[in-house]
PDB file of C-alpha atoms in Angstrom:
ATOM      1  CA  MET A 262      25.269 -32.667 -13.551  1.00 46.00           C
ATOM      2  CA  GLU A 263      24.773 -28.893 -13.810  1.00 49.00           C
ATOM      3  CA  PRO A 264      27.603 -27.074 -15.624  1.00 52.00           C
ATOM      4  CA  ARG A 265      30.019 -25.096 -13.446  1.00 51.00           C
ATOM      5  CA  LEU A 266      31.248 -21.562 -13.971  1.00 50.00           C
ATOM      6  CA  SER A 267      34.628 -21.176 -15.615  1.00 48.00           C
ATOM      7  CA  ALA A 268      37.119 -19.496 -13.306  1.00 43.00           C
ATOM      8  CA  SER A 269      39.191 -18.267 -16.233  1.00 41.00           C
ATOM      9  CA  ARG A 270      36.606 -16.006 -17.887  1.00 55.00           C
ATOM     10  CA  ILE A 271      33.452 -14.054 -17.239  1.00 74.00           C
ATOM     11  CA  GLU A 272      30.360 -15.974 -18.283  1.00 88.00           C
ATOM     12  CA  PRO A 273      27.626 -13.995 -20.080  1.00 94.00           C
ATOM     13  CA  ILE A 274      24.318 -13.942 -18.192  1.00 96.00           C
ATOM     14  CA  GLU A 275      21.306 -15.373 -19.978  1.00 97.00           C
ATOM     15  CA  THR A 276      18.635 -14.681 -17.343  1.00 98.00           C
ATOM     16  CA  LEU A 277      18.798 -12.779 -14.072  1.00 98.00           C
ATOM     17  CA  ARG A 278      15.954 -12.980 -11.605  1.00 98.00           C
ATOM     18  CA  VAL A 279      15.538 -11.176  -8.287  1.00 97.00           C
ATOM     19  CA  GLY A 280      12.729 -12.243  -5.968  1.00 97.00           C
ATOM     20  CA  TYR A 281      11.930 -10.004  -3.003  1.00 96.00           C
ATOM     21  CA  ARG A 282       9.612 -10.760  -0.070  1.00 94.00           C
ATOM     22  CA  HIS A 283       8.403  -8.654   2.821  1.00 93.00           C
ATOM     23  CA  ARG A 284       6.668 -10.592   5.608  1.00 87.00           C
ATOM     24  CA  ARG A 285       4.676  -9.000   8.407  1.00 83.00           C
ATOM     25  CA  ALA A 286       2.954 -10.829  11.264  1.00 76.00           C
ATOM     26  CA  PHE A 287      -0.366  -9.515  12.592  1.00 71.00           C
ATOM     27  CA  THR A 288      -2.341 -10.393  15.691  1.00 72.00           C
ATOM     28  CA  VAL A 289      -6.057  -9.613  15.696  1.00 71.00           C
ATOM     29  CA  GLU A 290      -8.420 -10.143  18.601  1.00 70.00           C
ATOM     30  CA  ALA A 291     -11.571 -12.022  17.644  1.00 66.00           C
ATOM     31  CA  THR A 292     -14.744 -10.083  18.455  1.00 64.00           C
ATOM     32  CA  GLY A 293     -16.505 -11.336  21.561  1.00 64.00           C
ATOM     33  CA  SER A 294     -14.364 -14.399  22.256  1.00 63.00           C
ATOM     34  CA  GLY A 295     -11.242 -12.666  23.502  1.00 65.00           C
ATOM     35  CA  ASP A 296      -9.121 -15.049  21.420  1.00 73.00           C
ATOM     36  CA  ALA A 297      -6.280 -13.722  19.265  1.00 71.00           C
ATOM     37  CA  ILE A 298      -5.775 -14.739  15.656  1.00 75.00           C
ATOM     38  CA  CYS A 299      -2.263 -14.558  14.195  1.00 76.00           C
ATOM     39  CA  TYR A 300      -1.660 -14.366  10.478  1.00 73.00           C
ATOM     40  CA  MET A 301       1.144 -13.479   8.096  1.00 77.00           C
ATOM     41  CA  TRP A 302       0.914 -10.929   5.289  1.00 85.00           C
ATOM     42  CA  VAL A 303       3.465 -11.326   2.495  1.00 90.00           C
ATOM     43  CA  TYR A 304       4.209  -8.731  -0.155  1.00 95.00           C
ATOM     44  CA  ALA A 305       6.429  -9.899  -3.029  1.00 96.00           C
ATOM     45  CA  GLU A 306       8.209  -8.523  -6.086  1.00 97.00           C
ATOM     46  CA  ALA A 307       9.993 -10.371  -8.877  1.00 98.00           C
ATOM     47  CA  LEU A 308      12.366  -8.710 -11.335  1.00 98.00           C
ATOM     48  CA  THR A 309      13.334 -10.801 -14.367  1.00 98.00           C
ATOM     49  CA  ILE A 310      15.812  -9.743 -17.056  1.00 98.00           C
ATOM     50  CA  ASP A 311      16.000 -12.117 -20.016  1.00 98.00           C
ATOM     51  CA  ARG A 312      18.460 -11.958 -22.917  1.00 98.00           C
ATOM     52  CA  GLU A 313      16.598 -14.244 -25.321  1.00 97.00           C
ATOM     53  CA  THR A 314      13.343 -12.284 -25.210  1.00 98.00           C
ATOM     54  CA  GLN A 315      15.072  -8.913 -24.619  1.00 98.00           C
ATOM     55  CA  THR A 316      12.638  -8.181 -21.807  1.00 98.00           C
ATOM     56  CA  VAL A 317      12.626  -6.727 -18.315  1.00 98.00           C
ATOM     57  CA  SER A 318       9.629  -7.814 -16.237  1.00 97.00           C
ATOM     58  CA  LEU A 319       8.541  -6.580 -12.836  1.00 97.00           C
ATOM     59  CA  GLN A 320       5.838  -8.494 -10.994  1.00 97.00           C
ATOM     60  CA  ARG A 321       4.282  -7.248  -7.763  1.00 97.00           C
ATOM     61  CA  GLN A 322       1.971  -9.315  -5.561  1.00 96.00           C
ATOM     62  CA  TRP A 323       0.035  -7.897  -2.611  1.00 93.00           C
ATOM     63  CA  ASN A 324      -1.894 -11.086  -1.801  1.00 89.00           C
ATOM     64  CA  GLU A 325      -3.260 -14.164  -3.531  1.00 88.00           C
ATOM     65  CA  ASN A 326      -5.980 -12.091  -5.199  1.00 93.00           C
ATOM     66  CA  VAL A 327      -4.019  -9.013  -6.289  1.00 95.00           C
ATOM     67  CA  ASP A 328      -0.917  -8.926  -8.474  1.00 96.00           C
ATOM     68  CA  THR A 329       0.425  -6.883 -11.390  1.00 96.00           C
ATOM     69  CA  THR A 330       3.076  -7.498 -14.038  1.00 96.00           C
ATOM     70  CA  THR A 331       4.809  -4.840 -16.135  1.00 95.00           C
ATOM     71  CA  GLN A 332       6.974  -6.056 -19.017  1.00 97.00           C
ATOM     72  CA  TYR A 333       9.372  -3.940 -21.059  1.00 97.00           C
ATOM     73  CA  HIS A 334      10.564  -5.315 -24.400  1.00 97.00           C
ATOM     74  CA  ILE A 335      13.670  -3.265 -25.195  1.00 97.00           C
ATOM     75  CA  ALA A 336      15.495  -4.849 -28.131  1.00 96.00           C
ATOM     76  CA  GLY A 337      19.160  -3.903 -28.090  1.00 95.00           C
ATOM     77  CA  GLY A 338      18.990  -2.630 -24.526  1.00 96.00           C
ATOM     78  CA  VAL A 339      18.713  -5.787 -22.430  1.00 97.00           C
ATOM     79  CA  SER A 340      21.904  -7.505 -23.599  1.00 97.00           C
ATOM     80  CA  PRO A 341      24.186  -4.581 -22.624  1.00 96.00           C
ATOM     81  CA  LEU A 342      22.391  -4.424 -19.275  1.00 96.00           C
ATOM     82  CA  LEU A 343      23.059  -8.094 -18.569  1.00 96.00           C
ATOM     83  CA  ASP A 344      26.675  -7.740 -19.698  1.00 95.00           C
ATOM     84  CA  GLU A 345      27.099  -4.881 -17.224  1.00 93.00           C
ATOM     85  CA  CYS A 346      25.450  -6.913 -14.450  1.00 93.00           C
ATOM     86  CA  THR A 347      27.954  -9.766 -14.733  1.00 91.00           C
ATOM     87  CA  GLY A 348      30.606  -7.952 -12.717  1.00 90.00           C
ATOM     88  CA  TYR A 349      28.269  -7.097  -9.846  1.00 91.00           C
ATOM     89  CA  PHE A 350      27.914 -10.740  -8.810  1.00 91.00           C
ATOM     90  CA  LEU A 351      31.185 -12.261 -10.058  1.00 86.00           C
ATOM     91  CA  ASP A 352      33.105 -12.421  -6.762  1.00 83.00           C
ATOM     92  CA  TRP A 353      30.191 -12.136  -4.364  1.00 87.00           C
ATOM     93  CA  GLU A 354      30.119 -14.539  -1.433  1.00 83.00           C
ATOM     94  CA  ALA A 355      26.668 -14.268   0.125  1.00 81.00           C
ATOM     95  CA  LYS A 356      26.106 -14.587   3.866  1.00 76.00           C
ATOM     96  CA  GLU A 357      23.562 -17.048   5.200  1.00 72.00           C
ATOM     97  CA  THR A 358      20.074 -15.616   5.466  1.00 70.00           C
ATOM     98  CA  ASP A 359      18.503 -14.970   8.839  1.00 70.00           C
ATOM     99  CA  ALA A 360      15.415 -17.173   8.846  1.00 69.00           C
ATOM    100  CA  ASP A 361      13.515 -14.545  10.851  1.00 76.00           C
ATOM    101  CA  ALA A 362      14.402 -11.606   8.586  1.00 81.00           C
ATOM    102  CA  PRO A 363      11.217  -9.695   7.679  1.00 88.00           C
ATOM    103  CA  ARG A 364      12.637  -8.936   4.232  1.00 92.00           C
ATOM    104  CA  ASP A 365      14.650 -11.311   2.108  1.00 93.00           C
ATOM    105  CA  CYS A 366      15.818 -11.551  -1.456  1.00 93.00           C
ATOM    106  CA  GLU A 367      16.583 -14.471  -3.775  1.00 94.00           C
ATOM    107  CA  ILE A 368      18.958 -13.792  -6.652  1.00 96.00           C
ATOM    108  CA  ASP A 369      19.045 -16.433  -9.376  1.00 96.00           C
ATOM    109  CA  ILE A 370      21.433 -16.166 -12.343  1.00 96.00           C
ATOM    110  CA  LEU A 371      21.435 -18.506 -15.336  1.00 96.00           C
ATOM    111  CA  TYR A 372      24.561 -18.175 -17.497  1.00 95.00           C
ATOM    112  CA  GLN A 373      24.751 -18.902 -21.212  1.00 94.00           C
ATOM    113  CA  SER A 374      26.950 -21.940 -20.518  1.00 92.00           C
ATOM    114  CA  GLY A 375      24.086 -23.486 -18.516  1.00 94.00           C
ATOM    115  CA  ALA A 376      25.741 -22.815 -15.158  1.00 93.00           C
ATOM    116  CA  ARG A 377      23.518 -21.409 -12.454  1.00 94.00           C
ATOM    117  CA  ARG A 378      24.109 -19.514  -9.215  1.00 93.00           C
ATOM    118  CA  THR A 379      21.427 -18.827  -6.608  1.00 92.00           C
ATOM    119  CA  TRP A 380      21.607 -16.881  -3.360  1.00 93.00           C
ATOM    120  CA  ARG A 381      19.015 -16.072  -0.695  1.00 92.00           C
ATOM    121  CA  VAL A 382      19.950 -13.209   1.603  1.00 93.00           C
ATOM    122  CA  SER A 383      18.362 -10.726   3.978  1.00 92.00           C
ATOM    123  CA  TYR A 384      17.358  -7.574   2.143  1.00 93.00           C
ATOM    124  CA  GLU A 385      19.747  -5.251   3.911  1.00 90.00           C
ATOM    125  CA  ARG A 386      22.878  -3.412   2.861  1.00 89.00           C
ATOM    126  CA  ALA A 387      25.422  -5.658   4.583  1.00 88.00           C
ATOM    127  CA  ALA A 388      24.032  -8.829   2.999  1.00 90.00           C
ATOM    128  CA  LEU A 389      23.777  -7.575  -0.590  1.00 92.00           C
ATOM    129  CA  PRO A 390      26.594  -7.257  -3.168  1.00 92.00           C
ATOM    130  CA  GLU A 391      28.652  -4.066  -2.985  1.00 91.00           C
ATOM    131  CA  GLY A 392      27.472  -3.137  -6.468  1.00 92.00           C
ATOM    132  CA  TRP A 393      23.776  -3.582  -5.633  1.00 95.00           C
ATOM    133  CA  GLU A 394      22.908   0.120  -5.911  1.00 95.00           C
ATOM    134  CA  ASP A 395      24.710   0.337  -9.254  1.00 95.00           C
ATOM    135  CA  PHE A 396      22.803  -2.730 -10.451  1.00 96.00           C
ATOM    136  CA  LEU A 397      19.443  -1.184  -9.527  1.00 96.00           C
ATOM    137  CA  ASP A 398      20.460   2.128 -11.117  1.00 96.00           C
ATOM    138  CA  ASP A 399      21.311   0.316 -14.366  1.00 96.00           C
ATOM    139  CA  VAL A 400      17.883  -1.327 -14.453  1.00 97.00           C
ATOM    140  CA  ARG A 401      16.090   1.880 -13.509  1.00 96.00           C
ATOM    141  CA  THR A 402      17.944   3.868 -16.175  1.00 95.00           C
ATOM    142  CA  LEU A 403      16.907   1.386 -18.861  1.00 96.00           C
ATOM    143  CA  ILE A 404      13.195   1.264 -18.040  1.00 95.00           C
ATOM    144  CA  ALA A 405      12.611   4.795 -16.680  1.00 94.00           C
ATOM    145  CA  PRO A 406      11.806   6.414 -20.069  1.00 92.00           C
ATOM    146  CA  TYR A 407       8.952   3.946 -20.545  1.00 91.00           C
ATOM    147  CA  GLY A 408       7.499   3.913 -17.048  1.00 83.00           C
ATOM    148  CA  LYS A 409       4.809   6.612 -17.289  1.00 82.00           C
ATOM    149  CA  SER A 410       1.454   6.284 -18.987  1.00 84.00           C
ATOM    150  CA  GLU A 411       0.117   9.319 -20.832  1.00 86.00           C
ATOM    151  CA  LEU A 412      -3.401   7.888 -20.702  1.00 86.00           C
ATOM    152  CA  PHE A 413      -3.795   8.766 -17.002  1.00 84.00           C
ATOM    153  CA  ASN A 414      -1.970  12.124 -17.083  1.00 82.00           C
ATOM    154  CA  PRO A 415      -4.631  14.787 -16.324  1.00 78.00           C
ATOM    155  CA  LEU A 416      -2.441  17.615 -17.672  1.00 75.00           C
ATOM    156  CA  LEU A 417      -2.553  16.164 -21.182  1.00 76.00           C
ATOM    157  CA  ARG A 418      -6.344  16.267 -21.346  1.00 77.00           C
ATOM    158  CA  ALA A 419      -6.834  19.507 -19.397  1.00 73.00           C
ATOM    159  CA  ARG A 420      -6.998  21.735 -22.480  1.00 75.00           C
ATOM    160  CA  GLY A 421     -10.143  22.108 -24.540  1.00 83.00           C
ATOM    161  CA  VAL A 422     -13.064  24.426 -23.849  1.00 87.00           C
ATOM    162  CA  ARG A 423     -16.398  22.893 -24.825  1.00 90.00           C
ATOM    163  CA  GLU A 424     -19.202  24.796 -26.514  1.00 92.00           C
ATOM    164  CA  GLY A 425     -21.091  26.849 -23.957  1.00 92.00           C
ATOM    165  CA  GLU A 426     -18.263  26.897 -21.402  1.00 94.00           C
ATOM    166  CA  TYR A 427     -16.376  29.855 -19.931  1.00 95.00           C
ATOM    167  CA  ILE A 428     -12.767  29.787 -18.780  1.00 95.00           C
ATOM    168  CA  TYR A 429     -12.061  31.126 -15.292  1.00 96.00           C
ATOM    169  CA  CYS A 430      -8.509  31.528 -13.978  1.00 95.00           C
ATOM    170  CA  SER A 431      -7.693  31.665 -10.296  1.00 95.00           C
ATOM    171  CA  VAL A 432      -4.738  34.038  -9.953  1.00 95.00           C
ATOM    172  CA  SER A 433      -2.608  35.110  -7.002  1.00 94.00           C
ATOM    173  CA  PHE A 434      -1.035  38.507  -6.416  1.00 91.00           C
ATOM    174  CA  GLN A 435       2.456  37.592  -5.205  1.00 78.00           C
ATOM    175  CA  PRO A 436       3.585  37.227  -2.471  1.00 78.00           C
ATOM    176  CA  TYR A 437       0.022  36.820  -1.184  1.00 75.00           C
ATOM    177  CA  GLU A 438      -1.659  33.427  -1.350  1.00 78.00           C
ATOM    178  CA  LYS A 439      -5.275  34.577  -1.689  1.00 86.00           C
ATOM    179  CA  THR A 440      -6.665  33.955  -5.178  1.00 93.00           C
ATOM    180  CA  TYR A 441      -9.089  35.887  -7.369  1.00 94.00           C
ATOM    181  CA  TYR A 442     -11.096  34.865 -10.436  1.00 96.00           C
ATOM    182  CA  TYR A 443     -10.444  36.384 -13.866  1.00 97.00           C
ATOM    183  CA  ARG A 444     -11.998  35.363 -17.172  1.00 96.00           C
ATOM    184  CA  THR A 445     -10.051  34.507 -20.302  1.00 96.00           C
ATOM    185  CA  ASP A 446     -10.544  33.132 -23.792  1.00 94.00           C
ATOM    186  CA  ASP A 447      -6.953  31.859 -23.910  1.00 93.00           C
ATOM    187  CA  ASP A 448      -7.239  28.079 -23.597  1.00 90.00           C
ATOM    188  CA  THR A 449      -3.459  27.684 -23.568  1.00 90.00           C
ATOM    189  CA  LEU A 450      -3.025  29.135 -20.060  1.00 91.00           C
ATOM    190  CA  ARG A 451      -1.910  26.655 -17.417  1.00 89.00           C
ATOM    191  CA  PRO A 452      -1.147  26.774 -13.674  1.00 90.00           C
ATOM    192  CA  GLY A 453       2.238  28.406 -13.193  1.00 91.00           C
ATOM    193  CA  ASP A 454       1.868  30.834 -16.107  1.00 93.00           C
ATOM    194  CA  TRP A 455       2.136  34.591 -15.516  1.00 94.00           C
ATOM    195  CA  VAL A 456      -0.440  37.019 -16.914  1.00 96.00           C
ATOM    196  CA  ILE A 457      -1.298  40.721 -16.794  1.00 95.00           C
ATOM    197  CA  VAL A 458      -4.674  41.603 -15.249  1.00 96.00           C
ATOM    198  CA  PRO A 459      -6.490  44.863 -14.352  1.00 95.00           C
ATOM    199  CA  ALA A 460      -6.407  45.241 -10.561  1.00 93.00           C
ATOM    200  CA  GLY A 461      -8.201  47.505  -8.124  1.00 89.00           C
ATOM    201  CA  ALA A 462     -10.634  50.327  -8.703  1.00 90.00           C
ATOM    202  CA  LYS A 463      -8.268  52.006 -11.187  1.00 93.00           C
ATOM    203  CA  ASN A 464      -7.640  48.759 -13.115  1.00 94.00           C
ATOM    204  CA  ARG A 465      -3.887  49.058 -12.733  1.00 94.00           C
ATOM    205  CA  GLU A 466      -2.096  46.517 -14.923  1.00 94.00           C
ATOM    206  CA  THR A 467      -0.574  43.925 -12.564  1.00 94.00           C
ATOM    207  CA  ARG A 468       1.513  40.812 -13.084  1.00 93.00           C
ATOM    208  CA  VAL A 469      -0.057  37.754 -11.385  1.00 94.00           C
ATOM    209  CA  ARG A 470       0.443  34.008 -11.332  1.00 94.00           C
ATOM    210  CA  VAL A 471      -2.166  31.556 -12.617  1.00 94.00           C
ATOM    211  CA  GLU A 472      -2.905  28.999  -9.900  1.00 93.00           C
ATOM    212  CA  GLU A 473      -5.790  27.108 -11.469  1.00 92.00           C
ATOM    213  CA  VAL A 474      -7.752  26.997 -14.731  1.00 93.00           C
ATOM    214  CA  GLU A 475     -11.389  25.895 -14.607  1.00 93.00           C
ATOM    215  CA  TYR A 476     -14.228  25.474 -17.101  1.00 93.00           C
ATOM    216  CA  PHE A 477     -17.828  26.356 -16.219  1.00 94.00           C
ATOM    217  CA  ARG A 478     -21.160  26.429 -18.009  1.00 94.00           C
ATOM    218  CA  GLU A 479     -23.362  29.461 -17.417  1.00 92.00           C
ATOM    219  CA  ASN A 480     -25.489  27.730 -14.769  1.00 93.00           C
ATOM    220  CA  GLU A 481     -22.339  26.666 -12.860  1.00 93.00           C
ATOM    221  CA  LEU A 482     -20.420  29.952 -12.742  1.00 95.00           C
ATOM    222  CA  PRO A 483     -18.756  30.669  -9.371  1.00 92.00           C
ATOM    223  CA  MET A 484     -19.191  34.401 -10.050  1.00 92.00           C
ATOM    224  CA  PRO A 485     -21.488  36.203 -12.553  1.00 92.00           C
ATOM    225  CA  LEU A 486     -19.852  37.100 -15.868  1.00 92.00           C
ATOM    226  CA  GLU A 487     -20.409  40.840 -15.388  1.00 92.00           C
ATOM    227  CA  ARG A 488     -18.526  40.809 -12.075  1.00 93.00           C
ATOM    228  CA  VAL A 489     -15.402  39.068 -13.335  1.00 95.00           C
ATOM    229  CA  LYS A 490     -12.630  41.064 -15.011  1.00 96.00           C
ATOM    230  CA  ARG A 491     -10.692  39.663 -17.943  1.00 96.00           C
ATOM    231  CA  VAL A 492      -7.075  38.611 -18.238  1.00 96.00           C
ATOM    232  CA  LEU A 493      -5.400  41.181 -20.478  1.00 96.00           C
ATOM    233  CA  ARG A 494      -2.528  39.149 -21.874  1.00 95.00           C
ATOM    234  CA  ARG A 495       0.075  36.543 -21.163  1.00 93.00           C
ATOM    235  CA  CYS A 496       3.276  37.724 -19.491  1.00 88.00           C
ATOM    236  CA  GLU A 497       6.397  35.953 -20.742  1.00 77.00           C
ATOM    237  CA  HIS A 498       8.777  37.323 -18.087  1.00 66.00           C
TER     238      HIS A 498
END
Protein backbone atom coordinates (compact mmCIF):
# COMPACT_ATOMS: atom_id res chain seq x y z
CA MET A 1 0.00 0.00 0.00
CA GLU A 2 1.31 3.46 -0.93
CA PRO A 3 2.25 5.62 2.08
CA ARG A 4 -0.17 8.43 2.98
CA LEU A 5 0.65 12.04 3.74
CA SER A 6 0.88 12.98 7.39
CA ALA A 7 -1.75 15.53 8.34
CA SER A 8 0.34 16.78 11.25
CA ARG A 9 3.35 18.09 9.31
CA ILE A 10 4.46 19.29 5.92
CA GLU A 11 6.14 16.55 3.92
CA PRO A 12 9.27 17.52 1.95
CA ILE A 13 8.89 17.05 -1.81
CA GLU A 14 11.32 14.69 -3.49
CA THR A 15 10.18 15.09 -7.11
CA LEU A 16 7.65 17.44 -8.67
CA ARG A 17 6.51 16.92 -12.23
CA VAL A 18 4.14 19.03 -14.31
CA GLY A 19 2.92 17.67 -17.64
CA TYR A 20 1.12 20.06 -19.98
CA ARG A 21 -0.77 19.21 -23.18
CA HIS A 22 -2.38 21.36 -25.83
CA ARG A 23 -4.64 19.49 -28.27
CA ARG A 24 -5.98 20.94 -31.49
CA ALA A 25 -8.28 19.19 -33.97
CA PHE A 26 -7.86 19.85 -37.70
CA THR A 27 -10.06 18.98 -40.65
CA VAL A 28 -8.43 18.83 -44.07
CA GLU A 29 -10.22 18.18 -47.34
CA ALA A 30 -8.58 15.47 -49.43
CA THR A 31 -7.61 16.69 -52.91
CA GLY A 32 -9.99 15.51 -55.61
CA SER A 33 -12.16 13.19 -53.52
CA GLY A 34 -14.08 15.79 -51.56
CA ASP A 35 -13.61 13.72 -48.40
CA ALA A 36 -12.49 15.36 -45.16
CA ILE A 37 -9.71 13.98 -42.99
CA CYS A 38 -9.73 14.78 -39.27
CA TYR A 39 -6.61 14.57 -37.17
CA MET A 40 -5.38 15.75 -33.79
CA TRP A 41 -2.19 17.73 -33.19
CA VAL A 42 -0.79 17.55 -29.66
CA TYR A 43 1.89 19.83 -28.27
CA ALA A 44 3.31 18.83 -24.87
CA GLU A 45 5.66 20.13 -22.19
CA ALA A 46 7.02 18.38 -19.11
CA LEU A 47 8.67 20.19 -16.21
CA THR A 48 10.50 17.97 -13.71
CA ILE A 49 12.18 19.19 -10.52
CA ASP A 50 14.19 16.52 -8.70
CA ARG A 51 15.85 16.85 -5.29
CA GLU A 52 18.18 13.85 -5.55
CA THR A 53 19.81 14.96 -8.80
CA GLN A 54 19.40 18.70 -8.05
CA THR A 55 18.01 19.22 -11.54
CA VAL A 56 15.25 21.13 -13.28
CA SER A 57 14.31 19.67 -16.67
CA LEU A 58 12.00 21.09 -19.30
CA GLN A 59 10.96 18.87 -22.19
CA ARG A 60 8.98 20.16 -25.16
CA GLN A 61 7.44 17.94 -27.83
CA TRP A 62 5.90 19.27 -31.05
CA ASN A 63 5.18 15.86 -32.61
CA GLU A 64 6.53 12.32 -32.59
CA ASN A 65 9.57 13.41 -34.62
CA VAL A 66 10.49 16.68 -32.89
CA ASP A 67 11.25 17.19 -29.21
CA THR A 68 13.80 19.05 -27.08
CA THR A 69 14.98 18.71 -23.49
CA THR A 70 16.80 21.37 -21.47
CA GLN A 71 18.24 20.30 -18.11
CA TYR A 72 19.62 22.61 -15.43
CA HIS A 73 21.80 21.09 -12.72
CA ILE A 74 21.78 23.69 -9.94
CA ALA A 75 23.31 22.18 -6.80
CA GLY A 76 22.07 23.98 -3.72
CA GLY A 77 19.26 25.69 -5.60
CA VAL A 78 16.76 22.90 -6.25
CA SER A 79 16.16 21.85 -2.64
CA PRO A 80 15.08 25.35 -1.49
CA LEU A 81 12.84 25.56 -4.56
CA LEU A 82 11.09 22.30 -3.69
CA ASP A 83 10.77 23.35 -0.04
CA GLU A 84 9.07 26.56 -1.18
CA CYS A 85 6.77 24.62 -3.52
CA THR A 86 5.37 22.44 -0.73
CA GLY A 87 2.97 25.12 0.48
CA TYR A 88 1.52 25.80 -2.97
CA PHE A 89 -0.12 22.37 -3.16
CA LEU A 90 -0.63 21.52 0.53
CA ASP A 91 -4.36 22.31 0.84
CA TRP A 92 -5.29 22.23 -2.83
CA GLU A 93 -8.43 20.34 -3.77
CA ALA A 94 -8.41 19.99 -7.55
CA LYS A 95 -11.60 20.10 -9.61
CA GLU A 96 -12.37 17.32 -12.06
CA THR A 97 -10.92 17.89 -15.50
CA ASP A 98 -13.15 18.62 -18.45
CA ALA A 99 -12.47 15.76 -20.85
CA ASP A 100 -12.90 18.12 -23.82
CA ALA A 101 -10.54 20.82 -22.52
CA PRO A 102 -8.05 21.75 -25.26
CA ARG A 103 -5.35 22.32 -22.63
CA ASP A 104 -4.80 20.21 -19.55
CA CYS A 105 -2.14 19.74 -16.94
CA GLU A 106 -1.06 16.79 -14.80
CA ILE A 107 0.74 17.59 -11.56
CA ASP A 108 2.51 14.68 -9.89
CA ILE A 109 4.29 15.08 -6.54
CA LEU A 110 6.40 12.39 -4.88
CA TYR A 111 7.19 13.15 -1.22
CA GLN A 112 10.25 11.95 0.66
CA SER A 113 8.06 9.67 2.80
CA GLY A 114 7.03 7.79 -0.36
CA ALA A 115 3.56 9.33 -0.45
CA ARG A 116 2.34 10.54 -3.81
CA ARG A 117 -0.33 12.97 -4.98
CA THR A 118 -1.44 13.36 -8.59
CA TRP A 119 -3.95 15.75 -10.14
CA ARG A 120 -5.12 16.29 -13.72
CA VAL A 121 -6.86 19.60 -14.33
CA SER A 122 -7.78 21.95 -17.15
CA TYR A 123 -5.01 24.46 -17.75
CA GLU A 124 -6.97 27.52 -16.76
CA ARG A 125 -6.83 29.89 -13.82
CA ALA A 126 -9.88 28.60 -11.94
CA ALA A 127 -8.67 24.99 -11.99
CA LEU A 128 -5.08 25.61 -10.87
CA PRO A 129 -3.81 26.22 -7.31
CA GLU A 130 -4.03 29.80 -6.06
CA GLY A 131 -0.25 29.90 -5.76
CA TRP A 132 0.35 28.70 -9.33
CA GLU A 133 1.80 32.00 -10.57
CA ASP A 134 4.13 32.15 -7.56
CA PHE A 135 5.22 28.57 -8.26
CA LEU A 136 6.07 29.38 -11.89
CA ASP A 137 7.86 32.57 -10.82
CA ASP A 138 10.00 30.56 -8.38
CA VAL A 139 11.03 28.14 -11.13
CA ARG A 140 11.64 30.93 -13.63
CA THR A 141 13.75 32.89 -11.15
CA LEU A 142 15.97 29.87 -10.53
CA ILE A 143 16.66 28.97 -14.16
CA ALA A 144 16.50 32.42 -15.82
CA PRO A 145 20.21 33.28 -15.33
CA TYR A 146 21.17 30.15 -17.27
CA GLY A 147 18.61 30.28 -20.07
CA LYS A 148 20.51 32.18 -22.78
CA SER A 149 23.25 30.81 -24.98
CA GLU A 150 26.13 33.13 -25.85
CA LEU A 151 27.05 30.92 -28.81
CA PHE A 152 24.11 32.21 -30.89
CA ASN A 153 24.26 35.86 -29.76
CA PRO A 154 25.25 37.89 -32.88
CA LEU A 155 26.26 40.93 -30.80
CA LEU A 156 29.09 39.00 -29.16
CA ARG A 157 30.73 38.16 -32.47
CA ALA A 158 29.95 41.43 -34.26
CA ARG A 159 33.28 43.08 -33.43
CA GLY A 160 36.43 42.37 -35.39
CA VAL A 161 37.49 43.99 -38.65
CA ARG A 162 39.30 41.57 -40.95
CA GLU A 163 42.35 42.47 -43.02
CA GLY A 164 41.29 44.36 -46.12
CA GLU A 165 37.92 45.46 -44.72
CA TYR A 166 36.57 48.97 -44.14
CA ILE A 167 34.12 49.95 -41.42
CA TYR A 168 31.05 51.91 -42.51
CA CYS A 169 28.59 53.35 -39.98
CA SER A 170 25.03 54.22 -40.86
CA VAL A 171 24.13 57.26 -38.76
CA SER A 172 20.92 59.24 -38.30
CA PHE A 173 20.58 62.96 -37.70
CA GLN A 174 17.93 63.10 -34.97
CA PRO A 175 14.96 63.43 -35.09
CA TYR A 176 15.11 62.36 -38.74
CA GLU A 177 15.12 58.68 -39.63
CA LYS A 178 17.10 58.86 -42.88
CA THR A 179 20.61 57.41 -42.51
CA TYR A 180 23.95 58.36 -44.03
CA TYR A 181 27.23 56.45 -44.33
CA TYR A 182 30.38 57.56 -42.51
CA ARG A 183 33.69 55.72 -42.31
CA THR A 184 35.52 54.91 -39.10
CA ASP A 185 38.50 52.96 -37.82
CA ASP A 186 36.91 52.59 -34.37
CA ASP A 187 35.85 48.94 -34.16
CA THR A 188 34.26 49.48 -30.76
CA LEU A 189 31.31 51.49 -32.11
CA ARG A 190 27.94 49.77 -31.86
CA PRO A 191 24.34 50.61 -32.82
CA GLY A 192 22.97 53.07 -30.27
CA ASP A 193 26.28 54.88 -29.73
CA TRP A 194 26.53 58.64 -30.34
CA VAL A 195 29.35 60.14 -32.41
CA ILE A 196 30.44 63.50 -33.81
CA VAL A 197 30.59 63.76 -37.62
CA PRO A 198 31.26 66.57 -40.13
CA ALA A 199 27.94 67.51 -41.75
CA GLY A 200 27.00 69.61 -44.75
CA ALA A 201 29.13 71.64 -47.11
CA LYS A 202 30.81 73.46 -44.20
CA ASN A 203 31.52 70.22 -42.30
CA ARG A 204 29.79 71.47 -39.18
CA GLU A 205 30.45 69.14 -36.24
CA THR A 206 27.14 67.37 -35.50
CA ARG A 207 26.06 64.81 -32.93
CA VAL A 208 24.45 61.75 -34.57
CA ARG A 209 23.33 58.28 -33.56
CA VAL A 210 24.91 55.11 -34.93
CA GLU A 211 22.18 52.88 -36.36
CA GLU A 212 24.26 50.14 -37.94
CA VAL A 213 27.91 49.08 -38.27
CA GLU A 214 28.95 47.16 -41.38
CA TYR A 215 32.18 45.70 -42.76
CA PHE A 216 33.01 45.81 -46.48
CA ARG A 217 35.92 44.81 -48.68
CA GLU A 218 36.96 47.27 -51.37
CA ASN A 219 35.03 45.49 -54.13
CA GLU A 220 31.85 45.51 -51.98
CA LEU A 221 31.76 49.14 -50.85
CA PRO A 222 28.28 50.73 -50.93
CA MET A 223 29.93 54.10 -51.62
CA PRO A 224 33.48 54.91 -52.86
CA LEU A 225 36.00 55.68 -50.12
CA GLU A 226 36.67 59.20 -51.42
CA ARG A 227 32.98 60.11 -51.17
CA VAL A 228 32.47 59.01 -47.57
CA LYS A 229 33.35 61.35 -44.70
CA ARG A 230 34.88 60.04 -41.50
CA VAL A 231 33.49 59.87 -37.99
CA LEU A 232 35.43 62.41 -35.94
CA ARG A 233 35.08 60.95 -32.47
CA ARG A 234 32.82 59.18 -30.05
CA CYS A 235 30.36 61.33 -28.11
CA GLU A 236 29.84 60.21 -24.52
CA HIS A 237 26.87 62.48 -23.77
